[in-house]
mmCIF file of C-alpha atoms and ligand atoms in Angstrom:
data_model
loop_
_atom_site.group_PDB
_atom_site.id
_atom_site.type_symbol
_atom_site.label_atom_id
_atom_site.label_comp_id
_atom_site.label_asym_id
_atom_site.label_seq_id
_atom_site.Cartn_x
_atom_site.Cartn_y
_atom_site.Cartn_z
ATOM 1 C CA UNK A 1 29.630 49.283 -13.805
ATOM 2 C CA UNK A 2 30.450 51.284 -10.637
ATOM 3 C CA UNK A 3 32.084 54.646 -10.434
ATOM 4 C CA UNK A 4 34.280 52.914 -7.471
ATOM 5 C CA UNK A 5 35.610 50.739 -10.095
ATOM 6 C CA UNK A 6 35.954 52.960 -13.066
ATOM 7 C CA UNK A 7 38.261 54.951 -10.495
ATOM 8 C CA UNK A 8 40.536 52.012 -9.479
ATOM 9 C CA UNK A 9 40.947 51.010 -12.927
ATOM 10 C CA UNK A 10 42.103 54.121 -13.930
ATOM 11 C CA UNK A 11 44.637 54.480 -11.054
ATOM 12 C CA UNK A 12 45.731 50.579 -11.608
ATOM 13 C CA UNK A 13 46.601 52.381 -15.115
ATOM 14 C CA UNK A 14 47.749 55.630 -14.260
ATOM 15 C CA UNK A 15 50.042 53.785 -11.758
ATOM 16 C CA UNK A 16 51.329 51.086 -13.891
ATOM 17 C CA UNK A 17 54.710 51.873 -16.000
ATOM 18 C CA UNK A 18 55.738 47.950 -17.570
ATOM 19 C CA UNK A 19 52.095 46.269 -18.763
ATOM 20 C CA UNK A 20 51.361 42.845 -19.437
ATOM 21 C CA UNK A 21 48.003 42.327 -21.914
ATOM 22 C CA UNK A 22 47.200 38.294 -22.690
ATOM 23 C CA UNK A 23 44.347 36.944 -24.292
ATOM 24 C CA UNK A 24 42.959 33.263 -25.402
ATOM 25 C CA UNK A 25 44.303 30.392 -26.456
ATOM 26 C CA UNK A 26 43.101 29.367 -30.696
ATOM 27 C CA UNK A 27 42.927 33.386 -30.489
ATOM 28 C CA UNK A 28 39.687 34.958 -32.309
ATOM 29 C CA UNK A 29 38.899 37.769 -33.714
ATOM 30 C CA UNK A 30 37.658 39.291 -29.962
ATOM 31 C CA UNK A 31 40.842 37.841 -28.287
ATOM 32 C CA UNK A 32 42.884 39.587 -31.184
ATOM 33 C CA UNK A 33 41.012 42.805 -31.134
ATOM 34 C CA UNK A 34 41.124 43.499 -27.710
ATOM 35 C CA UNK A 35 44.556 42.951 -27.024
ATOM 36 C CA UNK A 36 45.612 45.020 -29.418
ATOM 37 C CA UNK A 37 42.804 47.478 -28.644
ATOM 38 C CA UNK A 38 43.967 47.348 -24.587
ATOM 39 C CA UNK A 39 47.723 47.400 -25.751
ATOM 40 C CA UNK A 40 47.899 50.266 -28.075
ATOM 41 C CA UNK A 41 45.790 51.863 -26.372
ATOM 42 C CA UNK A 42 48.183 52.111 -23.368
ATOM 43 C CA UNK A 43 50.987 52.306 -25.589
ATOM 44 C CA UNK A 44 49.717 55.960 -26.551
ATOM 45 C CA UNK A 45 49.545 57.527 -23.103
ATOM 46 C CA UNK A 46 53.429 56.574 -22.773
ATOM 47 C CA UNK A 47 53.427 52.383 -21.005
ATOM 48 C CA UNK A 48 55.715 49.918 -21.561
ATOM 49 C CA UNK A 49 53.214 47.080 -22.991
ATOM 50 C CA UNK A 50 53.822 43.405 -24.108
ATOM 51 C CA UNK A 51 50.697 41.790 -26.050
ATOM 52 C CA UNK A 52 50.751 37.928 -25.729
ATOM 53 C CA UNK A 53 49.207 34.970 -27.247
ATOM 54 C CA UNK A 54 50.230 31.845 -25.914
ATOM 55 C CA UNK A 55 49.594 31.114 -30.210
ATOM 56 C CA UNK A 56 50.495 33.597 -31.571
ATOM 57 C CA UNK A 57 48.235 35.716 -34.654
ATOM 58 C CA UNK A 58 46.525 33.680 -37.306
ATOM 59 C CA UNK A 59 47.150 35.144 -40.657
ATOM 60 C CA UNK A 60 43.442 36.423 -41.071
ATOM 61 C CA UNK A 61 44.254 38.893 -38.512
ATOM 62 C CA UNK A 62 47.937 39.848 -39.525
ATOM 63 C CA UNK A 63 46.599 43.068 -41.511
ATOM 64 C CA UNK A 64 45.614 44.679 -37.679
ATOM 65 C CA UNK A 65 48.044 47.576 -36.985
ATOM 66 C CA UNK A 66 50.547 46.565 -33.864
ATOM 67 C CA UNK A 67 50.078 42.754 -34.591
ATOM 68 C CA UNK A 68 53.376 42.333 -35.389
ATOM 69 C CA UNK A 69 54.049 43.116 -32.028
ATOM 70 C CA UNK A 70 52.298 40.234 -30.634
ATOM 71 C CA UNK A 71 54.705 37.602 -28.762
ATOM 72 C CA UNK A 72 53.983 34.384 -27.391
ATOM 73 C CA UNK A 73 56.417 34.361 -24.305
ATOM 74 C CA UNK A 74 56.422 37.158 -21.837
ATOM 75 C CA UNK A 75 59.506 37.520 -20.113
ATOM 76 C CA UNK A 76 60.359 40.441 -17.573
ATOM 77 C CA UNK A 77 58.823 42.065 -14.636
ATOM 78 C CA UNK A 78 55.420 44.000 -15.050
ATOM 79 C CA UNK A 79 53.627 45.804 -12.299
ATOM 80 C CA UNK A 80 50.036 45.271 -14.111
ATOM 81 C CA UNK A 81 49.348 42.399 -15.699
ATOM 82 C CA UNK A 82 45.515 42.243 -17.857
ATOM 83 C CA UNK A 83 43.687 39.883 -19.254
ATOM 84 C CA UNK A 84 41.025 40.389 -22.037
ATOM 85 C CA UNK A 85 38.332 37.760 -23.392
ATOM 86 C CA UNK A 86 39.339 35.189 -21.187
ATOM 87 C CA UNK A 87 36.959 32.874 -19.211
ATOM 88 C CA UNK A 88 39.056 31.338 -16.607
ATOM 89 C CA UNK A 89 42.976 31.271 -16.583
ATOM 90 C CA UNK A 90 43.399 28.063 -18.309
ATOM 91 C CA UNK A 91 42.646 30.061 -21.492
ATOM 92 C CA UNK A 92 45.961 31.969 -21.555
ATOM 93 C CA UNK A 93 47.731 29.099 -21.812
ATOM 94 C CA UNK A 94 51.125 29.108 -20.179
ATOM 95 C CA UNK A 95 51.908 33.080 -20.641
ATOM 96 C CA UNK A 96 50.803 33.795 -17.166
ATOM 97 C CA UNK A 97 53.147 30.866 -14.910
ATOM 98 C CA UNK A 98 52.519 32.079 -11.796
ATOM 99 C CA UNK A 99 52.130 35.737 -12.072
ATOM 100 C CA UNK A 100 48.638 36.888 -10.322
ATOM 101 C CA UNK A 101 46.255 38.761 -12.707
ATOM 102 C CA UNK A 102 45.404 42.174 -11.629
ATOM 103 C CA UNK A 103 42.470 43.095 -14.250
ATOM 104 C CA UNK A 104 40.325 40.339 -15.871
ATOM 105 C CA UNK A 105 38.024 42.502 -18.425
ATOM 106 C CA UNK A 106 36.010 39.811 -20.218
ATOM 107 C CA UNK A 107 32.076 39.415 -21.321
ATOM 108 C CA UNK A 108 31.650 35.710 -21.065
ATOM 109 C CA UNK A 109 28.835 34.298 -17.890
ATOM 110 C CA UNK A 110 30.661 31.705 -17.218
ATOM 111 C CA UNK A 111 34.017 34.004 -16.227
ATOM 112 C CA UNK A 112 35.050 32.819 -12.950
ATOM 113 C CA UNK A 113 36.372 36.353 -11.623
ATOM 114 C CA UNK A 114 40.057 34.728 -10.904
ATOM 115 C CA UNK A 115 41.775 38.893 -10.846
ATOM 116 C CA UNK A 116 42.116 40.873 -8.238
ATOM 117 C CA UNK A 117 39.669 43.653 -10.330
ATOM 118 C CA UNK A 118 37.204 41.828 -12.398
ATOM 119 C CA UNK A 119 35.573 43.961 -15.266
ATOM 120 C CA UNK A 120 33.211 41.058 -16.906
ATOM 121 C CA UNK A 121 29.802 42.391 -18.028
ATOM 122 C CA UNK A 122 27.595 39.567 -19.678
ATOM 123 C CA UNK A 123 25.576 41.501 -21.655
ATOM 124 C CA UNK A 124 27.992 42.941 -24.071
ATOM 125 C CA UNK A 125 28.592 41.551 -27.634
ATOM 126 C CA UNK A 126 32.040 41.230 -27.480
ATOM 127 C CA UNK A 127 34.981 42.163 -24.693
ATOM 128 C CA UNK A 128 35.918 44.895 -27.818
ATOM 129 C CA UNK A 129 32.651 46.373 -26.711
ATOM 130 C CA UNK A 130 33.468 46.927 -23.202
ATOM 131 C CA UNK A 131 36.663 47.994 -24.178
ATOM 132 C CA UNK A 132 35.016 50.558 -26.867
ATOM 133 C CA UNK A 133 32.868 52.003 -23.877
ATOM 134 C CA UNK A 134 35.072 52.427 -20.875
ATOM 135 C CA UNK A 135 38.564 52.902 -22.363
ATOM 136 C CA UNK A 136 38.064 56.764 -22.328
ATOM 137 C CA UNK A 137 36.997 56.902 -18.564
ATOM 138 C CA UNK A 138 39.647 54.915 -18.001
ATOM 139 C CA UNK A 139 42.355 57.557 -19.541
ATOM 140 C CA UNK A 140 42.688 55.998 -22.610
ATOM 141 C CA UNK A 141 42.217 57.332 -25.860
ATOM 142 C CA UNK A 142 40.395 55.356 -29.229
ATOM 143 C CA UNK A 143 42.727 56.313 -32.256
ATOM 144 C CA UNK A 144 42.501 55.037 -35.359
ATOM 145 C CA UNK A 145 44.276 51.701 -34.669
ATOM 146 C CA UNK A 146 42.236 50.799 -31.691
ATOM 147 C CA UNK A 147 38.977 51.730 -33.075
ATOM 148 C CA UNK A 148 39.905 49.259 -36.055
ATOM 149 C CA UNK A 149 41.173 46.170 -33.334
ATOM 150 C CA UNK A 150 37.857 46.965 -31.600
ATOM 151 C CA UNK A 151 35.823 46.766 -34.343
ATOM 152 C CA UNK A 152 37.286 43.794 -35.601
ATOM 153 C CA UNK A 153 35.865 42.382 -32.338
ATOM 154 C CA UNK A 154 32.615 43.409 -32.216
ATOM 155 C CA UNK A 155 32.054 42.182 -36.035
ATOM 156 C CA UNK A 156 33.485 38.710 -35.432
ATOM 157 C CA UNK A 157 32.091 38.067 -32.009
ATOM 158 C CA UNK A 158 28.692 38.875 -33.501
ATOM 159 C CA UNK A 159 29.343 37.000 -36.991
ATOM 160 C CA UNK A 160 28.949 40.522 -38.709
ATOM 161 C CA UNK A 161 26.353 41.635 -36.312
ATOM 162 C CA UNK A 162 23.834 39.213 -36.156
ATOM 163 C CA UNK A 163 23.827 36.613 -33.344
ATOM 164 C CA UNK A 164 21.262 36.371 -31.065
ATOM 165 C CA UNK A 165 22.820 38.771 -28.350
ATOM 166 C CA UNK A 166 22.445 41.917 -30.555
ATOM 167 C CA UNK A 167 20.934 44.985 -29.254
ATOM 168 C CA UNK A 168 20.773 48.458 -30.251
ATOM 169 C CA UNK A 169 23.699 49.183 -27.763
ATOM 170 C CA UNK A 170 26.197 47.455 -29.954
ATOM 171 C CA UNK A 171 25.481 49.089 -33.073
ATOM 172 C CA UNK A 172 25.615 52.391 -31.504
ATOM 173 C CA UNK A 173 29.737 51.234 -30.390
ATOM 174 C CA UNK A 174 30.205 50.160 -33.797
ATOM 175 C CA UNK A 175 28.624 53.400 -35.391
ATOM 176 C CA UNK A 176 31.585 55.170 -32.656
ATOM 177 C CA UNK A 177 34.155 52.718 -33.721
ATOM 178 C CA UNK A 178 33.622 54.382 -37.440
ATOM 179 C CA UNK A 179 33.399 57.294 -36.616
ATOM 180 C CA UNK A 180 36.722 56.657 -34.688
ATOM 181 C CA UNK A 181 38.431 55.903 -38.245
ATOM 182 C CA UNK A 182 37.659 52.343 -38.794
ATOM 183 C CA UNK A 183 36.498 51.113 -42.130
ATOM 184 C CA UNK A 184 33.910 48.454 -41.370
ATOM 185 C CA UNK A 185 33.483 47.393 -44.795
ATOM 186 C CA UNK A 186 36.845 45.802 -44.835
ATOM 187 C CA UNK A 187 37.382 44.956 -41.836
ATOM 188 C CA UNK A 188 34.353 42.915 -41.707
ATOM 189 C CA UNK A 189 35.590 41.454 -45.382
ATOM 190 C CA UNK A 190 38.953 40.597 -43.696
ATOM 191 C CA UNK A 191 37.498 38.873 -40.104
ATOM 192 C CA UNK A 192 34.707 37.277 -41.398
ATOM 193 C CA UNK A 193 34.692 37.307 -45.321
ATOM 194 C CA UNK A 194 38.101 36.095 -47.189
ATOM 195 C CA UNK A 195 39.115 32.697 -47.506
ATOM 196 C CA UNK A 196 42.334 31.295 -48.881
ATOM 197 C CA UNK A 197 41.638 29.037 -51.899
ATOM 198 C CA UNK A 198 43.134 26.438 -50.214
ATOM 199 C CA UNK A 199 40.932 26.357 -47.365
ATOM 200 C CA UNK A 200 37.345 26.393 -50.006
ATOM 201 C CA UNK A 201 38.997 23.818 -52.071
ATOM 202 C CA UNK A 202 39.365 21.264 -48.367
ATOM 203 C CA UNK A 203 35.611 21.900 -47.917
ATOM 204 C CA UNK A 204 35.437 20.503 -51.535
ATOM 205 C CA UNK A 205 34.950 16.404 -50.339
ATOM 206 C CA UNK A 206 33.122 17.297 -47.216
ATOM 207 C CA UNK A 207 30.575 19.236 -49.209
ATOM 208 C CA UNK A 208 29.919 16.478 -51.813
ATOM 209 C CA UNK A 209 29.868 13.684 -49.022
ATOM 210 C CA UNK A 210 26.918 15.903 -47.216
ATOM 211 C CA UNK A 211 24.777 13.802 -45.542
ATOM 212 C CA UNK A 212 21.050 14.107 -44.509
ATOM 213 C CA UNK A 213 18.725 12.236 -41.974
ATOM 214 C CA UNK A 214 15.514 13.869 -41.186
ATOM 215 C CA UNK A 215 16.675 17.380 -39.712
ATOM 216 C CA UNK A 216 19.976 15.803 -39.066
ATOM 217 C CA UNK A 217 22.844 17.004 -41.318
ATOM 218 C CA UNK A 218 26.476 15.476 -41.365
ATOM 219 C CA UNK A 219 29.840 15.473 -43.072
ATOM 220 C CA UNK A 220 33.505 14.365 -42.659
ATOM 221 C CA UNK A 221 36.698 16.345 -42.970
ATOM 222 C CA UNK A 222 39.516 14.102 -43.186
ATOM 223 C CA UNK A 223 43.313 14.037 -43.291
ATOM 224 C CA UNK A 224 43.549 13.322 -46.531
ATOM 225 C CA UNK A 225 41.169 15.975 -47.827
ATOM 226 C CA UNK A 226 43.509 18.640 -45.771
ATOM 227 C CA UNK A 227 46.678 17.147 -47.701
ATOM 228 C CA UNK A 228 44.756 17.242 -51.481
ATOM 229 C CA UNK A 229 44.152 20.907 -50.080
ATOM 230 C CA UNK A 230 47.271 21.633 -48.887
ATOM 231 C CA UNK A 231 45.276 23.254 -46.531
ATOM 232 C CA UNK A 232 47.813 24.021 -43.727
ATOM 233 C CA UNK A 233 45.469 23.836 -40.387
ATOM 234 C CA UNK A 234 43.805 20.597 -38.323
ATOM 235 C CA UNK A 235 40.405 22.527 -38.136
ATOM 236 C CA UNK A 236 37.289 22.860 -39.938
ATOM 237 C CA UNK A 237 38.449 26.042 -41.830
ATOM 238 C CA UNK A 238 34.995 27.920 -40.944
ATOM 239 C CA UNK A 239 32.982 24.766 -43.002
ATOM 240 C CA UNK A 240 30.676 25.174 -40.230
ATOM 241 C CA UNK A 241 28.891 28.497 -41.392
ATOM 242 C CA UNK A 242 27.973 26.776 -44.240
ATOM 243 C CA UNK A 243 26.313 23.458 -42.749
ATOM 244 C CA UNK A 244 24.684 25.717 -40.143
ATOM 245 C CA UNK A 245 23.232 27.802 -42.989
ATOM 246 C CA UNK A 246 21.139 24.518 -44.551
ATOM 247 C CA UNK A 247 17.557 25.101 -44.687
ATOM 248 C CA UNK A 248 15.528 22.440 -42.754
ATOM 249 C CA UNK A 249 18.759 20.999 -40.707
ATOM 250 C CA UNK A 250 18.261 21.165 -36.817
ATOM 251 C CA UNK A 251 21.114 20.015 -35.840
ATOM 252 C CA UNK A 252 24.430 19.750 -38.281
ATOM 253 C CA UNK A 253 27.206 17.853 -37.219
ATOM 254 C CA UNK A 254 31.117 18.127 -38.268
ATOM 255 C CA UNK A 255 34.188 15.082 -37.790
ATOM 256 C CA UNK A 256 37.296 16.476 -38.429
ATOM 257 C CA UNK A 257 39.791 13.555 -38.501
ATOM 258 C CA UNK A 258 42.886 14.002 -36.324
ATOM 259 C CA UNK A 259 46.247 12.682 -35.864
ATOM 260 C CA UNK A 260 46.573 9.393 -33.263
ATOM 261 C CA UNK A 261 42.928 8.309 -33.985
ATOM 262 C CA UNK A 262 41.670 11.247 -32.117
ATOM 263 C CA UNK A 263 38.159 12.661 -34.181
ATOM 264 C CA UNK A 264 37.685 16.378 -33.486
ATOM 265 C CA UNK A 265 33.094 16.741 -33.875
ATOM 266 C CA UNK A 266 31.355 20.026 -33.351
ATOM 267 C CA UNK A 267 27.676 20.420 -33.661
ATOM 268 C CA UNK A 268 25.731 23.200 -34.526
ATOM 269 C CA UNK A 269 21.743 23.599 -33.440
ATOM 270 C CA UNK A 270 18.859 25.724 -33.992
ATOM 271 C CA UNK A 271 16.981 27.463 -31.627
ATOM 272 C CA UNK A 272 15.410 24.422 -29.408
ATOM 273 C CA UNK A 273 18.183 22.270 -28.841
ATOM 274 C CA UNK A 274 20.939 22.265 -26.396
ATOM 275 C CA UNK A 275 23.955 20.336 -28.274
ATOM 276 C CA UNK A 276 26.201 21.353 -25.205
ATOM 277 C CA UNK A 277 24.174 18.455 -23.627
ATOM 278 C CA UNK A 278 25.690 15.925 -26.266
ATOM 279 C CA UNK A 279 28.641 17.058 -26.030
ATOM 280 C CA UNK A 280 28.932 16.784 -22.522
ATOM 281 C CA UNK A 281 28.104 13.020 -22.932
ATOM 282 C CA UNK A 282 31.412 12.527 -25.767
ATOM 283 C CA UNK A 283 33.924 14.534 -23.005
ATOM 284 C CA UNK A 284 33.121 17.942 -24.178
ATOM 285 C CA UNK A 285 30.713 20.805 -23.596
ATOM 286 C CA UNK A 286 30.169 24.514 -25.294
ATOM 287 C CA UNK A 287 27.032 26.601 -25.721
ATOM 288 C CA UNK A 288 23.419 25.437 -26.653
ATOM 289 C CA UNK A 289 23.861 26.780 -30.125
ATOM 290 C CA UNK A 290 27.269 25.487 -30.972
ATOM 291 C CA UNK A 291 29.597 22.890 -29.133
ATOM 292 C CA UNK A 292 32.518 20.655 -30.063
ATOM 293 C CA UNK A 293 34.315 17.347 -28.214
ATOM 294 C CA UNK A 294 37.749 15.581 -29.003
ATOM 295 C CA UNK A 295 36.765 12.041 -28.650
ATOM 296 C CA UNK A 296 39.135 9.307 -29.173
ATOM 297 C CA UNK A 297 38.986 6.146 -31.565
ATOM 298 C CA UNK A 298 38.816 4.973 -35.336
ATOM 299 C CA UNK A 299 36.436 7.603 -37.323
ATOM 300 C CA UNK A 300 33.854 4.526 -38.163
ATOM 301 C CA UNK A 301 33.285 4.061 -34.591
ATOM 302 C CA UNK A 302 32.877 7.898 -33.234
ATOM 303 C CA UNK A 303 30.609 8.541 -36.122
ATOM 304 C CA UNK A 304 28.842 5.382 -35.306
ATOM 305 C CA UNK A 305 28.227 6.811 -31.453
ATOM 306 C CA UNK A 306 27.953 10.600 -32.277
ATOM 307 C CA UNK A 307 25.291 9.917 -35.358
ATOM 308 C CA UNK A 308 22.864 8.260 -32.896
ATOM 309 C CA UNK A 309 23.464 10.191 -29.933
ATOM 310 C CA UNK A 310 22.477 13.532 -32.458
ATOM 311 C CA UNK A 311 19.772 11.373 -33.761
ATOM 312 C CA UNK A 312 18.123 11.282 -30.353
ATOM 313 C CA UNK A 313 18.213 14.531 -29.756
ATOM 314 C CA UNK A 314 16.456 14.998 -32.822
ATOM 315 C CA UNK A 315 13.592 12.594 -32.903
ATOM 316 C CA UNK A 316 12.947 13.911 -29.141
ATOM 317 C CA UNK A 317 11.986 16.901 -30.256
ATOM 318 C CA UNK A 318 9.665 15.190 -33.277
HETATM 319 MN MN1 LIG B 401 34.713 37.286 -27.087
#
């Protein structure tokens, strides 16, 4: 990144008295971690911050210093407003109305640069990591609390440091996160380890129902299995790690019944495929790797569709 930039970021900050920091919509553990790493981080040298999530914190992230200061509504006047993670501005949900955004700090490619200062680097693991980096040339300081949001980033973003995009550089900004104050071993328990009971006990029918084509793996999550549960969410609770962990399945595929005959599917592919590309075909899109779609209509009839538009994809590459 530019010196030229690196300056007018710190004197957007040094400038700024009443903050606004916003992050993504179905927050994560990046979202999460670098709001609160951004927010408490200005707190210290003496701002006026609000943190918002148009959804507020999920309770896997509630043991995170400052989270209980997390709102979903901003209301007031603030003479910097940030946001952190976040591809394009659809992702902050409705926080933002019509106030302009002045810093957009975010790693994804596909960002589409909508602030008036755009700090999106690509190549980093997670937007924790740029934050972990530059936050001390930009005048703020990493205490304890922000090292811990950070790190809570970088582990999650990377699935406990091993997706594809690793490198050497990341480890190195976790290593400084630690030595910062942060205990990785339980913060990587908390983001990416613990379960409630009653989300393992919903993967329960799913996991017996498992079904197998060639390299084609399936499985169903349905209402009914999330009321036996009492499993309190309308997503997969993370049953995806598992069917993307089967030996000898390409491509693994996931319905999650919804309310009003709507069928929430996400695949999952190994190196080779490109699910986004099926996706894309059902209304949806994603990465190569992992992808999802919300397609309408009874769940007979979207598996029907989904199966052998996954099958294809499969026996193309046989
Ligand atoms: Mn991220």
């Amino acid at each position: 990144m530019s010196r030229a930039k690196t300056l007018k970021i710190r004197e957007l900050i040094r400038e700024a008295r009443h903050i606004l920091v916003v992050s993504h919509i179905r927050p994560d553990g990046d979202a999460i971690g670098s709001l609160l790493g951004m927010g408490l981080a200005l707190q210290s040298v003496g701002k006026d911050v609000a943190m918002a999530l148009s959804d507020g914190v999920p309770a896997n992230f509630r043991h995170l210093s400052g989270s209980d200061q997390i709102i979903r509504r901003a209301t007031g006047e603030f003479n910097l407003t940030i946001t952190v993670d976040c591809a394009d501005l659809s992702r902050a949900g409705d926080i933002l109305g019509d106030r302009t955004v002045d810093l957009n700090i975010d790693h994804h490619i596909t960002n589409l640069n909508f602030g008036k200062v755009n700090f999106v680097d690509a190549n980093a693991v997670a937007t924790c990591a740029i934050l972990a980096e530059f936050l001390p040339q930009w005048g703020l300081p990493i205490s304890q609390p922000v090292a811990e949001a950070l790190l809570t980033g970088v582990v999650t973003d990377t699935l406990g440091f091993r997706t594809s995009n690793m490198t050497p550089k990341a480890l190195r900004i976790a290593a400084n996160l630690m030595e910062h104050g942060a205990n990785l071993p339980e913060l990587y328990y908390q983001g990416l380890i613990q379960r409630t009971y009653n989300a393992v006990r919903y993967w329960g029918p799913a996991l017996t129902n498992l079904q197998k084509r060639g390299r084609l793996i399936w499985t169903t999550l349905t209402r009914e299995d999330r009321d036996r549960a009492s499993y309190p969410g309308n997503d997969d609770a993370d049953l995806n790690h598992i069917l993307s962990s089967i030996e000898g399945a390409d491509i693994a595929v996931l319905f999650v019944e919804q309310k009003n005959n709507h069928i929430k599917v996400s695949w999952r592919s190994q190196p080779g495929y490109d699910v986004s590309k099926i996706a894309l075909k059902f209304g949806g899109g994603g990465h190569p790797a992992a992808s999802g779609a919300d397609i309408t209509g009874s769940l007979k009839d979207v598996q029907d569709q989904v199966l052998q538009a996954s099958w294809d994809a499969v026996e193309k590459k046989q």
